Tab-separated table of C-alpha atoms and ligand atoms in Angstrom:
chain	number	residue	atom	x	y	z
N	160	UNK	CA	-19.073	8.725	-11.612
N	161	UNK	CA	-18.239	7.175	-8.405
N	162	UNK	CA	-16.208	8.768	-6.127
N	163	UNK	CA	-13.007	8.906	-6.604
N	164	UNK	CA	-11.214	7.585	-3.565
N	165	UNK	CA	-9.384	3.407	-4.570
N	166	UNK	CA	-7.536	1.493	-2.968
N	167	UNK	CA	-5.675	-0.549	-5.354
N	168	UNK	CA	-3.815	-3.443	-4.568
N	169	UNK	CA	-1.210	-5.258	-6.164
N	170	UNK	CA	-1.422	-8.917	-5.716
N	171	UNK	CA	2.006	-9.114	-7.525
N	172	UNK	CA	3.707	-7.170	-4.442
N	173	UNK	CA	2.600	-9.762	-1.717
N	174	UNK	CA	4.165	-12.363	-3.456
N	175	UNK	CA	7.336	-10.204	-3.691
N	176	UNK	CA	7.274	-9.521	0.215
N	177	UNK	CA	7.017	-13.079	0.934
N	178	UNK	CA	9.517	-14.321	-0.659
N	179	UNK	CA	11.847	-11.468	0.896
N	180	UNK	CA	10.745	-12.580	4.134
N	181	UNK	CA	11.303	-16.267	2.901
N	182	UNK	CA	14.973	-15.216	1.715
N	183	UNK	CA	15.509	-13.867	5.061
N	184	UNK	CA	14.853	-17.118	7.105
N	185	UNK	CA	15.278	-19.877	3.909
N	186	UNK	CA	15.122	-22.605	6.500
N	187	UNK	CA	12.081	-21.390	7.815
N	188	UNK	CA	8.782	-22.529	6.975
N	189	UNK	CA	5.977	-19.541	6.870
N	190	UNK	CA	3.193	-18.398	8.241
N	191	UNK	CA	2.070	-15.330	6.003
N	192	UNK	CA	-0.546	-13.390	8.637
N	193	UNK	CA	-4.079	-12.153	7.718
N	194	UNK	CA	-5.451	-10.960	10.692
N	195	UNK	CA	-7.267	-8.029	9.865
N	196	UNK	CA	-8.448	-8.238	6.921
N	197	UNK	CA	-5.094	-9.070	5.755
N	198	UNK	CA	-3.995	-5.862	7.474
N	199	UNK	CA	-6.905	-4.180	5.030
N	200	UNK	CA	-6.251	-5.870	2.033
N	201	UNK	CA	-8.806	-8.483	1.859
N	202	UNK	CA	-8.455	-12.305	3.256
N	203	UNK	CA	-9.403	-13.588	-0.468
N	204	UNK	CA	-6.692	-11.487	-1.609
N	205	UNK	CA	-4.428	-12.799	0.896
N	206	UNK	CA	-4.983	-16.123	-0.209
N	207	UNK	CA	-4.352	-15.887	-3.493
N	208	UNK	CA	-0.471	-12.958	-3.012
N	209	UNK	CA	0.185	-15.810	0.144
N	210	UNK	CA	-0.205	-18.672	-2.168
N	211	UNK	CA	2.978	-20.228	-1.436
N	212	UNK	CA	2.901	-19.451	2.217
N	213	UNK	CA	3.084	-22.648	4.312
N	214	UNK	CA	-0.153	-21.773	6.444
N	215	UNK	CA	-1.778	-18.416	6.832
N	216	UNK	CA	-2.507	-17.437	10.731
N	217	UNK	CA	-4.941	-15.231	12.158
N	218	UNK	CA	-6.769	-13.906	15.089
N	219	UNK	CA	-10.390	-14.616	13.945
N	220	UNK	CA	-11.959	-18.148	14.685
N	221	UNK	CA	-15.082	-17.073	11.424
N	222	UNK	CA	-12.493	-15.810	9.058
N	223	UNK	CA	-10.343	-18.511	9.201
N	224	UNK	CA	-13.754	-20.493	7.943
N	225	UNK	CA	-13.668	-18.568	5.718
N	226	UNK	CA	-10.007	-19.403	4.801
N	227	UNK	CA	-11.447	-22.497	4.135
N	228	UNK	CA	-14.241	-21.297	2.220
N	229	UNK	CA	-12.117	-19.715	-0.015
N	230	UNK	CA	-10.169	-22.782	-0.944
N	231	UNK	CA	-7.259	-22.709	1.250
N	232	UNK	CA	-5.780	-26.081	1.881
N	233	UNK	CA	-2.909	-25.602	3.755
N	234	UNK	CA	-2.155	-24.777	7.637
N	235	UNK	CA	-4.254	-22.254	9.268
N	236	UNK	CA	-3.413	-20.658	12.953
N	237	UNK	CA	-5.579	-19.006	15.282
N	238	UNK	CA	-2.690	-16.844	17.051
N	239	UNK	CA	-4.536	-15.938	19.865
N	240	UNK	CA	-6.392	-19.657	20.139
N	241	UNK	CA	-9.800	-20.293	20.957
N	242	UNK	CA	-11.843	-17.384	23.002
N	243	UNK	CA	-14.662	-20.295	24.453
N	244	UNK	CA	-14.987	-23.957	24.408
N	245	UNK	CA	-18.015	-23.570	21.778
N	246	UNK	CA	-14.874	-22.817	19.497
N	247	UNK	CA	-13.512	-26.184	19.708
N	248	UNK	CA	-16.065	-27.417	17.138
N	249	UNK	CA	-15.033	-24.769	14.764
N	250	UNK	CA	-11.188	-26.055	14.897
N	251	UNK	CA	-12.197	-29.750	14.743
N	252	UNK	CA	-14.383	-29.418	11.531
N	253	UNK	CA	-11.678	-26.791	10.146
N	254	UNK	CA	-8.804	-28.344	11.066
N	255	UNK	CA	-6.994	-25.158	12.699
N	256	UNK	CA	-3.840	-25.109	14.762
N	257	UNK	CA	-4.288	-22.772	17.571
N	258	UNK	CA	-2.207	-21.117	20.306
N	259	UNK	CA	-2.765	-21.913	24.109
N	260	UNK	CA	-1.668	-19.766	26.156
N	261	UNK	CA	-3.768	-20.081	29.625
N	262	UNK	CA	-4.853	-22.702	32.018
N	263	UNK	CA	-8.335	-21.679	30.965
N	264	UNK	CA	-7.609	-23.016	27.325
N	265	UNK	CA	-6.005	-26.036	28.608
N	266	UNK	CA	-8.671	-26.983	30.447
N	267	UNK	CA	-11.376	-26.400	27.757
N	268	UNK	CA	-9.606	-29.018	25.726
N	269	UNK	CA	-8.838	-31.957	28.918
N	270	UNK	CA	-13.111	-31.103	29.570
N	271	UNK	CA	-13.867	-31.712	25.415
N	272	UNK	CA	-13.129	-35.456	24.832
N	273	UNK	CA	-11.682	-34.522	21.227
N	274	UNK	CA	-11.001	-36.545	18.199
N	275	UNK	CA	-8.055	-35.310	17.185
N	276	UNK	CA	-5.436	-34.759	15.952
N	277	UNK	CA	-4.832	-31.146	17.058
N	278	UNK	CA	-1.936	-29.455	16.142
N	279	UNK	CA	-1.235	-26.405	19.310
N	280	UNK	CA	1.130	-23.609	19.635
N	281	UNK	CA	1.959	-23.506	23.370
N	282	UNK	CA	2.659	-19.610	23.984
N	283	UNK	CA	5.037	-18.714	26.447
N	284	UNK	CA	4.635	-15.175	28.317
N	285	UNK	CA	8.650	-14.316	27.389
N	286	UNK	CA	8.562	-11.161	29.265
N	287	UNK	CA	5.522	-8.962	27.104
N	288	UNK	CA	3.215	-9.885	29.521
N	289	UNK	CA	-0.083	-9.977	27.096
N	290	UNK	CA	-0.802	-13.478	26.398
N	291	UNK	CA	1.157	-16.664	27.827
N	292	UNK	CA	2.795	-19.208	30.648
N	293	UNK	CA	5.839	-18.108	32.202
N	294	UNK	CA	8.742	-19.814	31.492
N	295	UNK	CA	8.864	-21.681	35.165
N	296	UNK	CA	4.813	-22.708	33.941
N	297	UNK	CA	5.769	-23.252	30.861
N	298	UNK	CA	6.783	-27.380	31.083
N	299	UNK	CA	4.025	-27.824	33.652
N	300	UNK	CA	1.634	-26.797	30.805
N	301	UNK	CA	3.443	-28.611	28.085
N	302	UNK	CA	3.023	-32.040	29.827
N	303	UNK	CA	-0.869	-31.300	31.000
N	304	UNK	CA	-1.209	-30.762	27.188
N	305	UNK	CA	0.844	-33.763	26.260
N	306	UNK	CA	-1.950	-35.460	28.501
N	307	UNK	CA	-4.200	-34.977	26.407
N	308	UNK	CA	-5.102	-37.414	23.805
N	309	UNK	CA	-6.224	-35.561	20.570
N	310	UNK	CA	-3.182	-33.283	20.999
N	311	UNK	CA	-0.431	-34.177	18.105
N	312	UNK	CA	2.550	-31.435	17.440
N	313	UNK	CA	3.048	-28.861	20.056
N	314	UNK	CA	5.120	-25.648	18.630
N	315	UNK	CA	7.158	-24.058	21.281
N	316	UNK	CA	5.873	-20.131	20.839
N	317	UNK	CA	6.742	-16.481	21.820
N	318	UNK	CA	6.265	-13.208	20.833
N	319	UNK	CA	8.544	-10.435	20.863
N	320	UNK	CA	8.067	-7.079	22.080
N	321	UNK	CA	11.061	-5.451	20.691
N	322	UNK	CA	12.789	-6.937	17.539
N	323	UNK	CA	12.901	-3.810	16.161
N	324	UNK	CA	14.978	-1.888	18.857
N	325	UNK	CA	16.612	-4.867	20.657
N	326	UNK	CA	18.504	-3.201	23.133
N	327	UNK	CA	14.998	-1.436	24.611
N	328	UNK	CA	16.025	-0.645	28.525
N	329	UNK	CA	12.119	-1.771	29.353
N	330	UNK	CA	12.874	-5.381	27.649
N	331	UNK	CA	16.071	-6.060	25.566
N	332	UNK	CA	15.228	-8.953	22.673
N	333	UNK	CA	18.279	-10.832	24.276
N	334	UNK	CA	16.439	-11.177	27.734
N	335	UNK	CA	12.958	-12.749	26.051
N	336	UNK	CA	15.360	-15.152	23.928
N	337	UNK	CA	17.063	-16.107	27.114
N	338	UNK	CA	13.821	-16.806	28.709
N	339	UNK	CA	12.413	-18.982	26.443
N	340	UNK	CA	15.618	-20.662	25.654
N	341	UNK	CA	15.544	-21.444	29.690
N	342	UNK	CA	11.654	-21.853	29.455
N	343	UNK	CA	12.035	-24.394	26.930
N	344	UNK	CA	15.042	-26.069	27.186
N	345	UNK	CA	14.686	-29.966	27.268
N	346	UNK	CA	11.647	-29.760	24.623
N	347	UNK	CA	12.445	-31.090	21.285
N	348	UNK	CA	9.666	-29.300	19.507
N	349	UNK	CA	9.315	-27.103	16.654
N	350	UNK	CA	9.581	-23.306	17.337
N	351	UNK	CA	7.884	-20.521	16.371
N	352	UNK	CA	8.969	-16.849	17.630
N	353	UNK	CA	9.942	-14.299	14.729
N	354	UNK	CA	7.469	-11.642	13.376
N	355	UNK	CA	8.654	-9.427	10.472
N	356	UNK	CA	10.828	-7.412	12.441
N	357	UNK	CA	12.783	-10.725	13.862
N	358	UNK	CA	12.676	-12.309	10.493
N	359	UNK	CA	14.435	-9.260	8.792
N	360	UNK	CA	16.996	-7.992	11.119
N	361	UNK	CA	17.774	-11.287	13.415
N	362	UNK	CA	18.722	-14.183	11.694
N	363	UNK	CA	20.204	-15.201	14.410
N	364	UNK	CA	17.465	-16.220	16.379
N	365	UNK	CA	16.502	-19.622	14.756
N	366	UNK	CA	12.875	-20.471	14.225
N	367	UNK	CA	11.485	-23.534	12.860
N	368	UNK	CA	8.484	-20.767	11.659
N	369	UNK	CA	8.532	-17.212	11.248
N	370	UNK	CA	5.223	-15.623	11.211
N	371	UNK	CA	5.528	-12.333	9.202
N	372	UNK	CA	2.818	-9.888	8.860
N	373	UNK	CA	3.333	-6.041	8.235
N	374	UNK	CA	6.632	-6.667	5.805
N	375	UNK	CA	4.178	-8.535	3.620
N	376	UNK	CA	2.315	-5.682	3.057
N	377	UNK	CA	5.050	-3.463	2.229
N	378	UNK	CA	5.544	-1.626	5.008
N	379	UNK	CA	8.293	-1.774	7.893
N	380	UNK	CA	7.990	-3.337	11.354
N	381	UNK	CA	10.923	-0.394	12.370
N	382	UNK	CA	14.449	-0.570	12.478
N	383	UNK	CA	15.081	0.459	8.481
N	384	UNK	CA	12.832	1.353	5.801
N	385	UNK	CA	10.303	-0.586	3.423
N	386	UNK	CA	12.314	-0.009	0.700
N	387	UNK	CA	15.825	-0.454	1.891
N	388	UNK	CA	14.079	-3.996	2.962
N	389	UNK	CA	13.296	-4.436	-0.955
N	390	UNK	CA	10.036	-4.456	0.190
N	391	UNK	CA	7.117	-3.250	-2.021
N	392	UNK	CA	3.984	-1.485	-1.055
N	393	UNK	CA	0.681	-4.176	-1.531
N	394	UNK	CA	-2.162	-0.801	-1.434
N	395	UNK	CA	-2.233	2.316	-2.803
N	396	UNK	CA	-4.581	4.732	-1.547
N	397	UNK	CA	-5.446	7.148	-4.282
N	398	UNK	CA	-8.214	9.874	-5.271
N	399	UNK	CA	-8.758	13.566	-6.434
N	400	UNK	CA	-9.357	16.881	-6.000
N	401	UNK	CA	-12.746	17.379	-6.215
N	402	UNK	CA	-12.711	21.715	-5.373
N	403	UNK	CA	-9.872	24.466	-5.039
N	404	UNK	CA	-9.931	27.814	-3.114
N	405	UNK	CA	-7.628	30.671	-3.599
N	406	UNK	CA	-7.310	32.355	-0.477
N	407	UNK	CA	-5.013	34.805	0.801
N	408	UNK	CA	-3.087	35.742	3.627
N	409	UNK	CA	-4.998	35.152	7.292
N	410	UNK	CA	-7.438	33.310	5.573
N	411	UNK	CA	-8.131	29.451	7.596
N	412	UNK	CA	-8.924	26.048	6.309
N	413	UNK	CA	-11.312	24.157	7.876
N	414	UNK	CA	-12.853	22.485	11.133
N	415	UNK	CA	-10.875	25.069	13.998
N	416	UNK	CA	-9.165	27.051	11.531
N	417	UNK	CA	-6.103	25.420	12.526
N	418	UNK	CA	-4.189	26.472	9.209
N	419	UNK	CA	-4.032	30.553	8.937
N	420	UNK	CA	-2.513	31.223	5.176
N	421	UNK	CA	0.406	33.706	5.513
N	422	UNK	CA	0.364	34.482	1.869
N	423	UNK	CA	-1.598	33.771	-0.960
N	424	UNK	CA	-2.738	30.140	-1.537
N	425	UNK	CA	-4.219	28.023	-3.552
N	426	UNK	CA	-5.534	24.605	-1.668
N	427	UNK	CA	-7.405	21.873	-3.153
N	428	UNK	CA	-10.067	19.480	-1.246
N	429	UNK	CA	-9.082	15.907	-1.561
N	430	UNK	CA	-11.893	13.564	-1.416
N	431	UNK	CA	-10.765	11.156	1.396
N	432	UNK	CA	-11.288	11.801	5.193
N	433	UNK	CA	-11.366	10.123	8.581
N	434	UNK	CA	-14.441	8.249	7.719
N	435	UNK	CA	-11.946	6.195	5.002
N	436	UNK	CA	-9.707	5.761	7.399
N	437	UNK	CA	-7.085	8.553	6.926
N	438	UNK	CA	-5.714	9.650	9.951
N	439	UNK	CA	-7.899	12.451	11.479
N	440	UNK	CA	-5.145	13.688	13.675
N	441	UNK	CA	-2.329	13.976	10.536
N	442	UNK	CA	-0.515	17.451	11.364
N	443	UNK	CA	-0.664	20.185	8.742
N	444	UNK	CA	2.570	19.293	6.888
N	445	UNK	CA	1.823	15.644	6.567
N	446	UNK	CA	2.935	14.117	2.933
N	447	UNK	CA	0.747	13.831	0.034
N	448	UNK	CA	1.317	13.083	-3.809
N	449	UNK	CA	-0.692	15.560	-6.334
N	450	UNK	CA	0.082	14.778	-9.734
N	451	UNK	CA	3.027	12.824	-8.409
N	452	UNK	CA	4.797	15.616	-6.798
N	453	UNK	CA	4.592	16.191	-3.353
N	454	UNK	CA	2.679	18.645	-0.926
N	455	UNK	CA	1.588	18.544	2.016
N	456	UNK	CA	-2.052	18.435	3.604
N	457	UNK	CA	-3.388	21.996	5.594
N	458	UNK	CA	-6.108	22.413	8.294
N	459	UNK	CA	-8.047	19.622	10.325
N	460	UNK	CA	-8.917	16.167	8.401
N	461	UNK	CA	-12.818	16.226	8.284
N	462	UNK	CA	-14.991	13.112	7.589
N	463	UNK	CA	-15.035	12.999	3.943
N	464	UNK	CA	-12.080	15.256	2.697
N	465	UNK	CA	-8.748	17.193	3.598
N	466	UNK	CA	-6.913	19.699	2.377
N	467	UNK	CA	-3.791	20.194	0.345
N	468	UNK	CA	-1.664	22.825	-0.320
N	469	UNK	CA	-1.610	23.067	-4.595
N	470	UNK	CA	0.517	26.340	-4.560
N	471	UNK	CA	3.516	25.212	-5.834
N	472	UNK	CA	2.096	22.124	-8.077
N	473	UNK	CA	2.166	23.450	-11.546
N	474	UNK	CA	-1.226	23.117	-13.367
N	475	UNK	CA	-2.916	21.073	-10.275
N	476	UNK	CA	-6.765	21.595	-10.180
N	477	UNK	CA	-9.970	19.983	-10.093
N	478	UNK	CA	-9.415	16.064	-11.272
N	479	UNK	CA	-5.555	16.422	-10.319
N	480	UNK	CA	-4.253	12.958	-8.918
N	481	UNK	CA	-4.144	12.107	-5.320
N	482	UNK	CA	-2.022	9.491	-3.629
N	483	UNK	CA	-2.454	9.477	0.053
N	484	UNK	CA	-0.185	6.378	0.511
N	485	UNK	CA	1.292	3.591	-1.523
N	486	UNK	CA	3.294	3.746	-4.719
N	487	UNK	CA	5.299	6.830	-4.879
N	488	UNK	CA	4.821	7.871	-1.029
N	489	UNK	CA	5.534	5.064	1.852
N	490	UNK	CA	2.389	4.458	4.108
N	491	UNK	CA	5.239	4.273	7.025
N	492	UNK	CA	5.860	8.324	6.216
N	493	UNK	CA	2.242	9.329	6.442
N	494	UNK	CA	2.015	7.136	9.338
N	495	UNK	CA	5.057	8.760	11.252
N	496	UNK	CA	4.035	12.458	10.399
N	497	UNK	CA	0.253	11.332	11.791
N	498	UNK	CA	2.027	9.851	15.001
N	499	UNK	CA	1.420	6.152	14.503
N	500	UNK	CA	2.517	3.240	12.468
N	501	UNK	CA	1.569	1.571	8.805
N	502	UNK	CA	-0.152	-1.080	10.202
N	503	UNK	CA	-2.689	0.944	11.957
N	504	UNK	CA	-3.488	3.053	8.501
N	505	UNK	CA	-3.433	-0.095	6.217
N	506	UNK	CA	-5.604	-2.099	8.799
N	507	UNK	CA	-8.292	0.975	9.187
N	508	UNK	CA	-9.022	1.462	5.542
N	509	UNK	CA	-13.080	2.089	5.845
N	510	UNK	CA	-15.252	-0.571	3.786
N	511	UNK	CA	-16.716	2.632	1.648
N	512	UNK	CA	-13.185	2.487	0.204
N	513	UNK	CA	-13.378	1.156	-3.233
N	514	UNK	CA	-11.066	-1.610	-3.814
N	515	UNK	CA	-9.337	-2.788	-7.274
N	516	UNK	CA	-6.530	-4.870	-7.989
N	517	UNK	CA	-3.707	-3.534	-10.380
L	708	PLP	C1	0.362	-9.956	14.281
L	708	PLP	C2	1.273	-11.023	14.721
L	708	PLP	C3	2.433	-11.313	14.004
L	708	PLP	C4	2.885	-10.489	12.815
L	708	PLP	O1	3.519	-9.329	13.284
L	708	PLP	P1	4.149	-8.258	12.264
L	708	PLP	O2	4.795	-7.266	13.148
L	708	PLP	O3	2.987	-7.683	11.499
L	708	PLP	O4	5.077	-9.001	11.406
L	708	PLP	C5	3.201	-12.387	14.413
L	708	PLP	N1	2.860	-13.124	15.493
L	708	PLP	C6	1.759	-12.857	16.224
L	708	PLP	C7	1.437	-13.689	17.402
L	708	PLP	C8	0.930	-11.802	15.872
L	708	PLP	O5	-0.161	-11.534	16.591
């Protein structure tokens, strides 16, 4: 038997989440993002739940070839544009929009002598201060790209820091949207500024496209829950117990017997560890499904298996069911008892994780 640690995923979901985020932002044309991995779920798989996306986008000049590869027609965006000239070739022959966001970029293209057309995202640097022109650079860059002769559309684009908490101290939403209003104000251009957490908590802030990634994957960019989003979890991460120990009181669990029993126990070993990408520094306490109730996991996560506490799951033993997150138990509450976010458990799943589809 193989082991018995699956991720399944549920094609049927990601077309659920993106048509919440399309109900959100019904004007909006979409670009469903697969950076990734599709956040761990598999770019084929993403093309098939993203079907009726308007483009897919991404960070990864080969996978998008291999968006293409796999049949996709439509749109495709590198978010982050091209990392060398050399990549120029790739978005010529693949026909990729891409971001620009530095001189550097700019230049590549004026130096390349292009057939076009090329469809580019300028970026602005609204106040994040990653990736992106100023606002007061912002035009100056717009016309050198205008300049140049294989260049077609130009999307006006910015990225938000803090669309889930908007009134942040460090960068309220309502001062990026007031730069780039001022950045871009005389360009009559097509926009494109709202992740998940814009697209599902600020209508407000219109957007020609919205680029949702996380929500489409069932889990929350902040602000409310997955669920009270309507949004449905794409993976489920489930396995077994493979061993149980009764131990009693001052008895420890694993790696730096971190867990000391105060009482009588009895703990199963799940088989699923770091090395699949669970979190290695989840808490004792963090949530776990065994035989759909749920327990918590006790004592260090090792490389290939944690622990559990069975005690008070009638009849649990060796073969019991495991779900470590998905259906049943919200990657988002693993993620905030481990001290991080969905998107960093979903996107770290390990490749020796078997993966179905329901
Ligand atoms: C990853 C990414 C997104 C999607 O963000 P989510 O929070 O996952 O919705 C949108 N835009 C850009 C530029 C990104 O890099």
């Amino acid at each position: 038997m193989p082991r018995p640690l699956v991720a399944t995923i549920d094609i049927s979901a990601l077309h659920h989440n993106l048509r919440i985020a399309k109900s959100h932002a019904p004007a909006a044309k979409i670009w469903a993002v697969v950076k990734a991995n599709a956040y761990g779920h598999g770019l084929e798989r993403g093309v098939r739940g993203f079907a009726e996306a308007d483009g897919l986008a991404l960070i990864e000049p080969d996978n998008a070839l291999r968006l293409r590869e796999l049949g996709w027609q439509k749109p495709i965006l590198l978010l982050e544009g091209i990392f060398d000239a050399s990549d120029l070739e790739t978005v010529v022959r693949a026909r990729l929009d891409f971001a620009v966001h530095c001189n550097e970029q700019i230049a590549w293209l004026e130096q390349a002598a292009l057939k076009g057309p090329l469809d580019v995202h300028l970026k602005m640097n609204s106040g994040m201060n990653r990736l992106g022109f100023k606002p007061e650079a912002y035009r100056a860059a717009y016309q050198r790209l205008r300049a140049v002769p294989a260049v077609r559309k130009i999307t006006l684009m910015t990225h938000f820091a803090n669309a889930d908490d908007p009134l942040n101290p460090g960068l309220p939403l309502q001062q990026q949207v007031q730069q780039f209003e001022q950045g871009v104000s005389g360009l009559n251009e097509e926009r494109s500024i709202a992740n998940s957490a814009a697209d599902l908590m600020h209508p407000e802030l219109k957007s020609d496209w919205v680029r949702p990634g996380i929500m489409l994957y069932g889990a929350t960019p902040g602000g409310a829950s997955a669920e009270q989003f309507g949004l449905k979890p794409a993976m489920t991460l489930s396995s077994k117990v493979i061993g149980v120990q009764r131990i009693g009181a001052g008895d420890a669990i694993g790696y730096g017997s971190r867990f000391v029993a105060s009482a009588p126990m009895l703990i199963g070993a799940v088989a699923c560890g770091y090395a699949d990408g669970y979190p290695r520094h989840a808490p004792n306490g963090t949530p776990v499904l065994v035989d759909g109730m749920r327990t918590v996991t006790v004592g260090r996560v090792s490389m290939d298996m944690f622990s559990v506490d069975l005690t008070s799951v009638p009849g649990a033993g060796v073969g019991s069911a495991v779900t470590l997150w998905g259906d049943g138990l919200p990657i988002d509450e693993v993620a905030h008892a481990a001290g991080t976010i969905g998107y960093e458990l979903m996107c770290a799943l390990a490749t020796r994780v078997k993966v179905v589809e329901l």
